[in-house]
Short mmCIF file of C-alpha atoms and ligand atoms in Angstrom, two decimals:
data_model
loop_
_atom_site.label_atom_id
_atom_site.label_comp_id
_atom_site.label_asym_id
_atom_site.label_seq_id
_atom_site.Cartn_x
_atom_site.Cartn_y
_atom_site.Cartn_z
CA UNK C 1 132.78 75.12 104.64
CA UNK C 2 129.37 75.42 103.55
CA UNK C 3 127.44 78.27 105.41
CA UNK C 4 123.64 77.52 106.35
CA UNK C 5 120.95 79.76 106.30
CA UNK C 6 121.52 79.53 110.29
CA UNK C 7 125.42 81.10 110.34
CA UNK C 8 124.35 83.39 107.74
CA UNK C 9 121.37 84.91 110.19
CA UNK C 10 123.43 84.51 113.04
CA UNK C 11 126.47 86.55 111.54
CA UNK C 12 124.02 89.27 109.94
CA UNK C 13 121.80 89.79 112.59
CA UNK C 14 123.21 88.66 115.87
CA UNK C 15 121.50 87.04 118.76
CA UNK C 16 120.03 88.19 121.96
CA UNK C 17 120.61 92.28 121.72
CA UNK C 18 117.99 93.52 123.58
CA UNK C 19 117.02 97.22 122.45
CA UNK C 20 116.41 99.30 125.38
CA UNK C 21 112.55 100.03 124.31
CA UNK C 22 111.78 96.54 125.02
CA UNK C 23 110.49 95.60 128.68
CA UNK C 24 112.44 92.22 129.65
CA UNK C 25 109.68 90.68 130.73
CA UNK C 26 108.27 90.43 127.53
CA UNK C 27 111.27 88.89 125.91
CA UNK C 28 111.09 85.37 125.12
CA UNK C 29 113.32 82.98 123.11
CA UNK C 30 110.91 81.95 120.37
CA UNK C 31 113.12 80.77 117.28
CA UNK C 32 110.30 80.17 114.54
CA UNK C 33 113.04 79.03 112.23
CA UNK C 34 115.48 77.33 113.88
CA UNK C 35 114.59 75.64 117.27
CA UNK C 36 115.43 72.02 117.61
CA UNK C 37 111.82 70.72 118.45
CA UNK C 38 110.72 72.19 115.22
CA UNK C 39 112.18 68.96 113.40
CA UNK C 40 109.79 66.48 115.00
CA UNK C 41 107.03 68.66 115.70
CA UNK C 42 106.71 72.51 114.94
CA UNK C 43 103.11 72.96 116.23
CA UNK C 44 103.84 71.59 119.63
CA UNK C 45 106.57 74.17 119.69
CA UNK C 46 104.54 77.19 118.44
CA UNK C 47 101.66 76.02 120.68
CA UNK C 48 103.65 76.64 123.91
CA UNK C 49 104.13 80.31 123.30
CA UNK C 50 100.22 80.79 122.88
CA UNK C 51 99.69 80.92 126.83
CA UNK C 52 102.01 83.67 127.60
CA UNK C 53 102.13 87.08 127.13
CA UNK C 54 99.71 88.32 124.20
CA UNK C 55 102.69 90.10 122.46
CA UNK C 56 106.21 89.17 123.20
CA UNK C 57 109.72 90.25 121.90
CA UNK C 58 111.94 87.32 120.50
CA UNK C 59 115.70 88.50 120.85
CA UNK C 60 116.57 85.69 118.19
CA UNK C 61 117.46 86.86 114.26
CA UNK C 62 117.88 90.42 115.12
CA UNK C 63 114.61 90.63 117.44
CA UNK C 64 111.03 90.70 116.74
CA UNK C 65 107.66 90.96 117.98
CA UNK C 66 105.22 88.00 118.09
CA UNK C 67 101.64 88.23 118.61
CA UNK C 68 100.39 85.03 120.15
CA UNK C 69 96.74 85.38 120.11
CA UNK C 70 94.41 84.68 116.76
CA UNK C 71 92.25 88.40 117.37
CA UNK C 72 95.57 90.18 117.19
CA UNK C 73 97.07 88.59 114.52
CA UNK C 74 94.13 88.91 112.24
CA UNK C 75 93.85 92.83 113.58
CA UNK C 76 97.93 93.45 112.73
CA UNK C 77 97.11 91.82 109.21
CA UNK C 78 94.37 94.33 108.62
CA UNK C 79 96.07 97.46 110.05
CA UNK C 80 98.21 98.91 107.16
CA UNK C 81 98.41 102.15 108.85
CA UNK C 82 100.66 100.92 111.72
CA UNK C 83 101.95 98.03 110.21
CA UNK C 84 103.96 97.62 106.51
CA UNK C 85 104.93 94.93 104.44
CA UNK C 86 108.34 96.75 103.33
CA UNK C 87 110.05 93.58 104.77
CA UNK C 88 108.78 90.22 103.58
CA UNK C 89 110.79 87.87 105.90
CA UNK C 90 112.72 87.66 109.29
CA UNK C 91 115.83 87.79 108.81
CA UNK C 92 115.25 90.19 106.06
CA UNK C 93 115.88 88.76 102.46
CA UNK C 94 118.78 89.73 100.25
CA UNK C 95 116.46 90.27 97.34
CA UNK C 96 114.79 93.17 95.39
CA UNK C 97 111.42 94.61 96.51
CA UNK C 98 108.70 91.67 95.54
CA UNK C 99 105.54 93.07 93.85
CA UNK C 100 103.08 93.48 95.43
CA UNK C 101 104.01 91.45 98.50
CA UNK C 102 106.37 94.19 99.56
CA UNK C 103 104.34 97.38 99.09
CA UNK C 104 102.00 99.39 100.94
CA UNK C 105 98.45 101.10 99.92
CA UNK C 106 98.00 102.73 97.89
CA UNK C 107 101.03 101.32 95.92
CA UNK C 108 99.79 98.05 96.57
CA UNK C 109 96.36 98.02 95.50
CA UNK C 110 97.51 99.20 91.64
CA UNK C 111 99.10 96.06 91.26
CA UNK C 112 96.98 94.16 93.40
CA UNK C 113 94.09 94.70 91.03
CA UNK C 114 96.05 93.39 88.23
CA UNK C 115 95.91 89.83 89.96
CA UNK C 116 92.30 89.91 91.84
CA UNK C 117 90.57 91.47 88.72
CA UNK C 118 92.54 90.55 85.74
CA UNK C 119 94.22 86.82 86.59
CA UNK C 120 92.04 85.12 88.90
CA UNK C 121 88.91 85.88 87.14
CA UNK C 122 85.75 83.63 88.16
CA UNK C 123 86.15 82.15 84.47
CA UNK C 124 89.79 81.64 84.98
CA UNK C 125 89.59 80.00 88.14
CA UNK C 126 87.00 77.83 87.15
CA UNK C 127 89.12 76.47 84.08
CA UNK C 128 92.42 76.06 87.18
CA UNK C 129 90.01 74.10 88.97
CA UNK C 130 89.78 71.44 85.96
CA UNK C 131 93.40 71.85 85.48
CA UNK C 132 94.01 70.49 89.04
CA UNK C 133 91.88 67.75 88.61
CA UNK C 134 93.52 66.80 84.84
CA UNK C 135 97.01 67.17 86.40
CA UNK C 136 95.94 65.03 89.70
CA UNK C 137 94.87 62.13 87.43
CA UNK C 138 98.23 62.19 85.61
CA UNK C 139 100.07 62.11 88.68
CA UNK C 140 98.18 59.38 90.13
CA UNK C 141 98.19 57.14 86.86
CA UNK C 142 101.75 57.21 87.28
CA UNK C 143 102.08 56.91 91.29
CA UNK C 144 98.88 54.92 92.24
CA UNK C 145 100.14 51.22 90.35
CA UNK C 146 103.57 51.55 92.52
CA UNK C 147 101.74 50.98 95.73
CA UNK C 148 103.81 53.70 97.08
CA UNK C 149 105.44 57.17 96.38
CA UNK C 150 107.36 59.93 98.19
CA UNK C 151 104.52 62.38 98.46
CA UNK C 152 106.30 65.86 98.51
CA UNK C 153 108.46 64.94 95.55
CA UNK C 154 106.08 62.93 93.52
CA UNK C 155 102.39 64.94 93.81
CA UNK C 156 102.75 67.84 96.47
CA UNK C 157 105.31 69.88 94.61
CA UNK C 158 104.63 69.00 91.06
CA UNK C 159 100.96 69.30 91.44
CA UNK C 160 100.85 73.29 92.30
CA UNK C 161 104.15 73.84 89.99
CA UNK C 162 102.02 72.51 87.08
CA UNK C 163 99.12 74.92 88.04
CA UNK C 164 101.39 77.72 88.14
CA UNK C 165 102.81 76.72 84.81
CA UNK C 166 99.39 76.54 83.18
CA UNK C 167 98.68 80.25 84.75
CA UNK C 168 101.75 81.46 83.01
CA UNK C 169 101.20 79.52 79.96
CA UNK C 170 104.35 77.78 79.98
CA UNK C 171 105.08 74.21 78.75
CA UNK C 172 104.50 71.18 80.86
CA UNK C 173 108.12 70.11 79.93
CA UNK C 174 109.34 72.68 82.32
CA UNK C 175 107.89 71.14 85.42
CA UNK C 176 110.61 69.10 86.73
CA UNK C 177 113.17 72.12 86.32
CA UNK C 178 110.82 74.48 88.18
CA UNK C 179 110.17 71.58 90.74
CA UNK C 180 113.64 71.00 91.53
CA UNK C 181 114.59 74.90 91.59
CA UNK C 182 111.51 75.54 93.73
CA UNK C 183 112.80 72.55 96.22
CA UNK C 184 116.34 74.31 96.42
CA UNK C 185 114.62 77.78 97.14
CA UNK C 186 112.86 76.64 99.86
CA UNK C 187 114.72 73.51 100.85
CA UNK C 188 118.20 73.91 99.69
CA UNK C 189 120.64 72.55 102.41
CA UNK C 190 122.96 75.80 102.22
CA UNK C 191 122.38 79.28 101.52
CA UNK C 192 124.27 78.66 98.13
CA UNK C 193 121.78 75.96 97.11
CA UNK C 194 118.89 78.35 98.13
CA UNK C 195 120.37 81.27 96.21
CA UNK C 196 121.34 78.89 93.17
CA UNK C 197 117.52 78.02 93.03
CA UNK C 198 116.57 81.61 93.19
CA UNK C 199 118.81 82.85 90.53
CA UNK C 200 117.75 79.60 88.33
CA UNK C 201 114.26 80.66 88.53
CA UNK C 202 114.67 84.24 88.29
CA UNK C 203 117.00 84.24 85.11
CA UNK C 204 114.71 81.71 83.35
CA UNK C 205 111.41 83.88 84.00
CA UNK C 206 113.18 86.78 82.80
CA UNK C 207 114.18 84.91 79.37
CA UNK C 208 110.76 83.34 79.03
CA UNK C 209 109.31 86.92 79.51
CA UNK C 210 111.34 88.52 76.92
CA UNK C 211 110.73 85.85 74.63
CA UNK C 212 106.82 85.82 75.21
CA UNK C 213 106.51 89.69 75.28
CA UNK C 214 108.01 89.66 71.30
CA UNK C 215 104.96 87.69 70.45
CA UNK C 216 101.92 89.11 69.47
CA UNK C 217 99.66 86.60 71.23
CA UNK C 218 99.77 85.69 74.49
CA UNK C 219 99.08 82.25 76.41
CA UNK C 220 97.95 81.58 80.11
CA UNK C 221 96.72 84.04 82.59
CA UNK C 222 99.43 86.10 83.37
CA UNK C 223 100.66 87.20 80.42
CA UNK C 224 97.50 88.85 78.64
CA UNK C 225 96.50 90.35 82.09
CA UNK C 226 100.34 91.84 82.49
CA UNK C 227 99.92 93.70 78.84
CA UNK C 228 96.65 94.81 79.14
CA UNK C 229 97.52 96.60 82.71
CA UNK C 230 98.21 100.17 83.27
CA UNK C 231 99.56 101.55 86.22
CA UNK C 232 98.45 105.15 86.79
CA UNK C 233 98.03 105.23 82.91
CA UNK C 234 101.41 103.44 81.96
CA UNK C 235 102.02 99.95 81.01
CA UNK C 236 103.92 97.50 83.39
CA UNK C 237 107.74 97.53 83.18
CA UNK C 238 109.45 94.44 82.38
CA UNK C 239 110.81 94.69 85.99
CA UNK C 240 107.27 94.86 87.35
CA UNK C 241 106.37 91.80 85.30
CA UNK C 242 109.36 89.88 86.51
CA UNK C 243 108.62 90.29 89.95
CA UNK C 244 104.98 89.66 89.77
CA UNK C 245 105.79 86.37 87.92
CA UNK C 246 108.47 85.61 90.27
CA UNK C 247 105.99 85.98 93.35
CA UNK C 248 103.40 83.94 91.94
CA UNK C 249 105.89 81.12 92.14
CA UNK C 250 107.24 81.87 95.35
CA UNK C 251 103.99 82.34 97.09
CA UNK C 252 102.09 79.78 95.12
CA UNK C 253 103.95 76.36 95.20
CA UNK C 254 105.80 75.73 98.69
CA UNK C 255 102.59 77.01 100.50
CA UNK C 256 100.48 74.87 98.77
CA UNK C 257 102.72 71.78 98.75
CA UNK C 258 103.59 72.15 102.44
CA UNK C 259 99.66 72.33 103.24
CA UNK C 260 98.96 69.11 101.00
CA UNK C 261 101.28 67.31 102.55
CA UNK C 262 100.57 68.10 106.26
CA UNK C 263 96.84 67.24 105.21
CA UNK C 264 97.84 64.07 103.52
CA UNK C 265 99.98 62.87 106.50
CA UNK C 266 97.01 63.49 108.81
CA UNK C 267 94.82 61.23 106.77
CA UNK C 268 97.88 58.58 106.44
CA UNK C 269 97.61 58.59 110.19
CA UNK C 270 93.82 58.68 110.73
CA UNK C 271 91.99 55.96 108.72
CA UNK C 272 88.65 56.60 110.67
CA UNK C 273 89.00 60.49 109.28
CA UNK C 274 89.62 59.01 105.85
CA UNK C 275 86.59 57.12 105.79
CA UNK C 276 84.27 59.76 107.27
CA UNK C 277 85.22 62.36 104.53
CA UNK C 278 84.51 59.83 101.84
CA UNK C 279 81.33 58.61 103.40
CA UNK C 280 80.06 62.16 104.68
CA UNK C 281 81.66 64.59 101.74
CA UNK C 282 79.44 67.23 103.39
CA UNK C 283 82.53 67.27 105.89
CA UNK C 284 84.96 68.22 103.63
CA UNK C 285 84.39 72.01 103.87
CA UNK C 286 84.90 72.18 107.43
CA UNK C 287 87.81 69.15 107.32
CA UNK C 288 89.70 71.85 104.92
CA UNK C 289 89.21 74.87 107.42
CA UNK C 290 90.06 72.56 110.50
CA UNK C 291 93.33 71.10 108.75
CA UNK C 292 94.55 74.56 107.80
CA UNK C 293 93.99 75.82 111.51
CA UNK C 294 95.40 72.76 112.97
CA UNK C 295 98.50 72.82 110.51
CA UNK C 296 98.96 76.58 109.95
CA UNK C 297 102.51 77.36 108.02
CA UNK C 298 102.57 80.48 107.11
CA UNK C 299 105.04 82.79 109.00
CA UNK C 300 104.31 86.42 107.49
CA UNK C 301 106.60 89.98 108.43
CA UNK C 302 105.25 93.18 109.50
CA UNK C 303 107.39 96.50 109.92
CA UNK C 304 106.25 99.00 112.57
CA UNK C 305 105.92 102.18 110.81
CA UNK C 306 105.98 104.69 113.82
CA UNK C 307 106.80 104.68 117.40
CA UNK C 308 103.79 103.37 119.42
CA UNK C 309 102.69 101.83 122.19
CA UNK C 310 100.55 98.95 120.70
CA UNK C 311 97.89 97.21 123.00
CA UNK C 312 100.27 98.36 125.99
CA UNK C 313 103.53 97.22 124.42
CA UNK C 314 106.06 100.07 123.60
CA UNK C 315 107.03 99.18 119.67
CA UNK C 316 109.81 101.44 117.71
CA UNK C 317 109.51 102.40 114.14
CA UNK C 318 111.31 99.64 112.38
CA UNK C 319 110.68 96.76 114.55
CA UNK C 320 109.91 93.78 112.65
CA UNK C 321 106.85 91.76 113.85
CA UNK C 322 105.96 88.17 112.89
CA UNK C 323 102.37 87.20 112.43
CA UNK C 324 102.57 83.00 112.46
CA UNK C 325 99.60 81.51 111.32
CA UNK C 326 100.37 78.25 113.51
CA UNK C 327 100.16 80.69 116.54
CA UNK C 328 96.95 81.91 115.24
CA UNK C 329 95.32 78.62 114.84
CA UNK C 330 96.67 77.03 118.27
CA UNK C 331 95.35 79.88 120.44
CA UNK C 332 93.25 77.73 123.04
CA UNK C 333 91.68 80.88 124.01
CA UNK C 334 90.16 80.87 120.34
CA UNK C 335 89.99 77.17 119.75
CA UNK C 336 89.58 74.74 122.83
CA UNK C 337 91.96 71.70 123.01
CA UNK C 338 93.75 73.00 119.86
CA UNK C 339 95.63 70.56 119.07
CA UNK C 340 93.12 67.86 118.59
CA UNK C 341 91.52 68.04 115.07
CA UNK C 342 87.87 68.09 115.14
CA UNK C 343 85.91 68.40 112.00
CA UNK C 344 83.11 69.48 113.78
CA UNK C 345 84.71 72.43 115.63
CA UNK C 346 82.64 75.41 115.30
CA UNK C 347 83.73 78.93 114.31
CA UNK C 348 86.96 78.33 112.59
CA UNK C 349 86.71 80.42 109.10
CA UNK C 350 87.42 83.96 109.66
CA UNK C 351 89.58 83.38 112.67
CA UNK C 352 92.40 81.16 112.23
CA UNK C 353 94.00 83.45 109.44
CA UNK C 354 95.78 80.71 107.38
CA UNK C 355 95.68 83.14 104.46
CA UNK C 356 96.20 86.36 106.44
CA UNK C 357 93.45 89.44 106.21
CA UNK C 358 93.21 92.80 104.93
CA UNK C 359 94.52 93.91 101.24
CA UNK C 360 97.36 91.70 101.26
CA UNK C 361 95.22 88.50 102.04
CA UNK C 362 96.17 85.63 99.69
CA UNK C 363 94.76 85.88 96.10
CA UNK C 364 95.27 82.12 95.91
CA UNK C 365 93.11 81.09 98.77
CA UNK C 366 90.25 79.88 96.45
CA UNK C 367 92.83 77.73 94.79
CA UNK C 368 94.62 76.49 97.92
CA UNK C 369 91.22 75.51 99.14
CA UNK C 370 90.34 73.81 95.99
CA UNK C 371 93.64 71.82 96.35
CA UNK C 372 92.82 70.38 99.62
CA UNK C 373 89.51 69.38 98.48
CA UNK C 374 91.28 67.75 95.53
CA UNK C 375 92.94 65.81 98.12
CA UNK C 376 90.21 64.36 99.99
CA UNK C 377 87.85 64.02 96.87
CA UNK C 378 90.42 62.64 94.51
CA UNK C 379 93.97 61.69 96.24
CA UNK C 380 93.04 60.17 99.21
CA UNK C 381 89.96 57.84 98.06
CA UNK C 382 92.31 56.66 95.34
CA UNK C 383 95.62 55.43 97.54
CA UNK C 384 93.00 53.40 99.54
CA UNK C 385 94.37 51.93 102.63
CA UNK C 386 97.48 54.15 102.95
CA UNK C 387 99.82 54.50 105.49
CA UNK C 388 103.04 56.06 106.08
CA UNK C 389 106.34 53.93 105.28
CA UNK C 390 107.35 52.03 108.05
CA UNK C 391 110.54 53.69 109.97
CA UNK C 392 110.34 56.66 107.70
CA UNK C 393 111.74 59.84 109.06
CA UNK C 394 109.59 62.68 108.97
CA UNK C 395 111.73 65.79 109.44
CA UNK C 396 110.01 69.19 109.44
CA UNK C 397 111.40 72.78 108.50
CA UNK C 398 110.30 76.01 109.28
CA UNK C 399 110.81 79.53 107.51
CA UNK C 400 108.33 81.46 105.41
CA UNK C 401 106.19 78.03 105.56
CA UNK C 402 106.19 75.15 107.99
CA UNK C 403 106.72 72.23 105.99
CA UNK C 404 107.57 68.56 105.69
CA UNK C 405 110.60 67.78 103.76
CA UNK C 406 109.52 64.19 102.83
CA UNK C 407 106.39 61.90 103.32
CA UNK C 408 106.87 58.14 102.23
CA UNK C 409 103.77 56.72 101.73
CA UNK C 410 102.39 52.93 101.10
CA UNK C 411 98.92 52.15 100.20
CA UNK C 412 96.96 48.97 98.84
CA UNK C 413 94.17 51.28 96.95
CA UNK C 414 92.07 50.07 93.99
CA UNK C 415 94.70 51.06 91.61
CA UNK C 416 97.97 49.43 93.48
CA UNK C 417 100.09 46.57 91.75
C1 LIG P 1 97.44 76.76 101.41
C2 LIG P 1 98.28 77.51 100.71
C3 LIG P 1 98.69 78.97 100.57
C4 LIG P 1 98.94 79.49 101.91
C5 LIG P 1 98.72 79.18 103.38
C6 LIG P 1 99.10 81.03 101.55
C7 LIG P 1 99.41 82.01 102.57
C8 LIG P 1 99.40 83.54 102.05
C9 LIG P 1 99.34 84.36 103.11
C10 LIG P 1 99.13 84.34 104.74
C11 LIG P 1 99.56 85.56 102.62
C12 LIG P 1 99.31 86.75 102.91
C13 LIG P 1 100.65 87.86 102.88
C14 LIG P 1 100.78 88.99 103.77
O1 LIG P 1 99.78 89.53 104.44
O2 LIG P 1 101.62 90.11 103.47
C15 LIG P 1 99.51 85.11 100.71
C16 LIG P 1 99.99 86.19 99.97
C17 LIG P 1 99.84 85.82 98.66
N1 LIG P 1 99.72 84.58 98.18
FE1 LIG P 1 99.27 82.86 99.17
N2 LIG P 1 98.95 81.15 100.27
C18 LIG P 1 98.86 79.88 99.73
C19 LIG P 1 98.40 79.72 98.44
C20 LIG P 1 98.59 80.43 97.14
C21 LIG P 1 98.79 80.16 95.85
C22 LIG P 1 97.97 78.62 95.19
C23 LIG P 1 98.76 81.61 95.46
C24 LIG P 1 98.93 81.40 93.78
C25 LIG P 1 98.49 80.85 92.89
C26 LIG P 1 99.53 82.40 96.32
C27 LIG P 1 99.56 83.58 95.93
C28 LIG P 1 99.78 84.54 96.82
C29 LIG P 1 100.26 86.25 96.45
C30 LIG P 1 100.38 86.43 95.02
C31 LIG P 1 100.31 87.05 97.43
C32 LIG P 1 100.71 88.61 97.50
C33 LIG P 1 99.49 89.04 97.85
C34 LIG P 1 99.62 90.43 97.96
O3 LIG P 1 100.65 90.87 98.57
O4 LIG P 1 98.74 91.63 98.00
N3 LIG P 1 99.05 81.57 97.30
N4 LIG P 1 99.49 83.95 100.64
#
């Protein structure tokens, strides 16, 4: 029998054991990965936990703390002295360290500088924004005349994959393979499929790196940054480069693809919002923030560094903590009537935490926002009278990201046949 990820999590970590230090009144079964309600509406499920204790303990998946207020989630993201990045998911992944995601300052800072200062320079970002437009035009040229598409497979996944390929300096013909491996890693139907996708991507990246490092000149943004970088005066090792390139794929594709899909679904179901962003493009920056808030996707992990009482809650060294952007974005104390999308809502940016905060704050946030802007300025207008295909099932899944597995669309846009 094929073992599912759920079986494995259950086997490996057990459910329901309550550690002695956890006050029983703080225990609430919040299954951020497998609760049955997630398939239909993950945000309704998450929102149901924002009105109880500020921080509670979920006994499933080995047990973990869950802060359920935007302000506390933001504070923990920044509190590197008390919360470590040493474990990157709940349950902990069967993988080597991920550089720099699983490192803490000061080690983290040395590697993070390579990304922030050598890869994502203002010039590089400007050229990537041009790439977003060009790749979108190519994908739309194929999809628009058809009058229908499966948005995830046809646009939302290939778009960030192509962008990462440009960053890596890889040829575009790798796109189909990499897109499929990323699907397997994040949405495989079994642990085996997930691991196969991971191994295929990791193996492919390793071979490619070896080949490229043997050359004198290097394409893209990533290789030149790796080759020039120094850590305590020494060059990066092969393993470090391998881990960092894998992280770009792991962190940049499924996140961007999921966020684009949720936003696209919203526009497919709300013609008045579609008309507004076309009629009043000045609304777009607020629309980007509001959709990031309403459809928070990132489920990030921290580890408690030392025994402590944090905001009245007794935490033990090694306890895991889940920082869910959906819980921050749907906190009714911070955002009244949180389930309603309101492009005129004040005070969203800086409170909703879609990209975290502090030293690990997402270095791809600018690109992610540009991808959403591109959806609103290029994709939505081109799809015209777009709607969800009648009778389409829209199953969600939750893990490190909250995503929609497929989004079948139909339209009668300017280019539709
Ligand atoms: C909507 C899309 C995205 C969302 C919601 C998102 C969310 C996040 C969050 C919440 C973190 C913080 C993790 C932590 O605190 O431990 C993060 C880190 C990271 N993200 Fe993103 N991300 C997105 C897109 C991207 C893109 C497009 C890229 C790259 C091209 C990227 C690369 C990274 C990397 C490398 C890290 C690790 C940074 C570090 O540990 O210092 N992300 N992302």
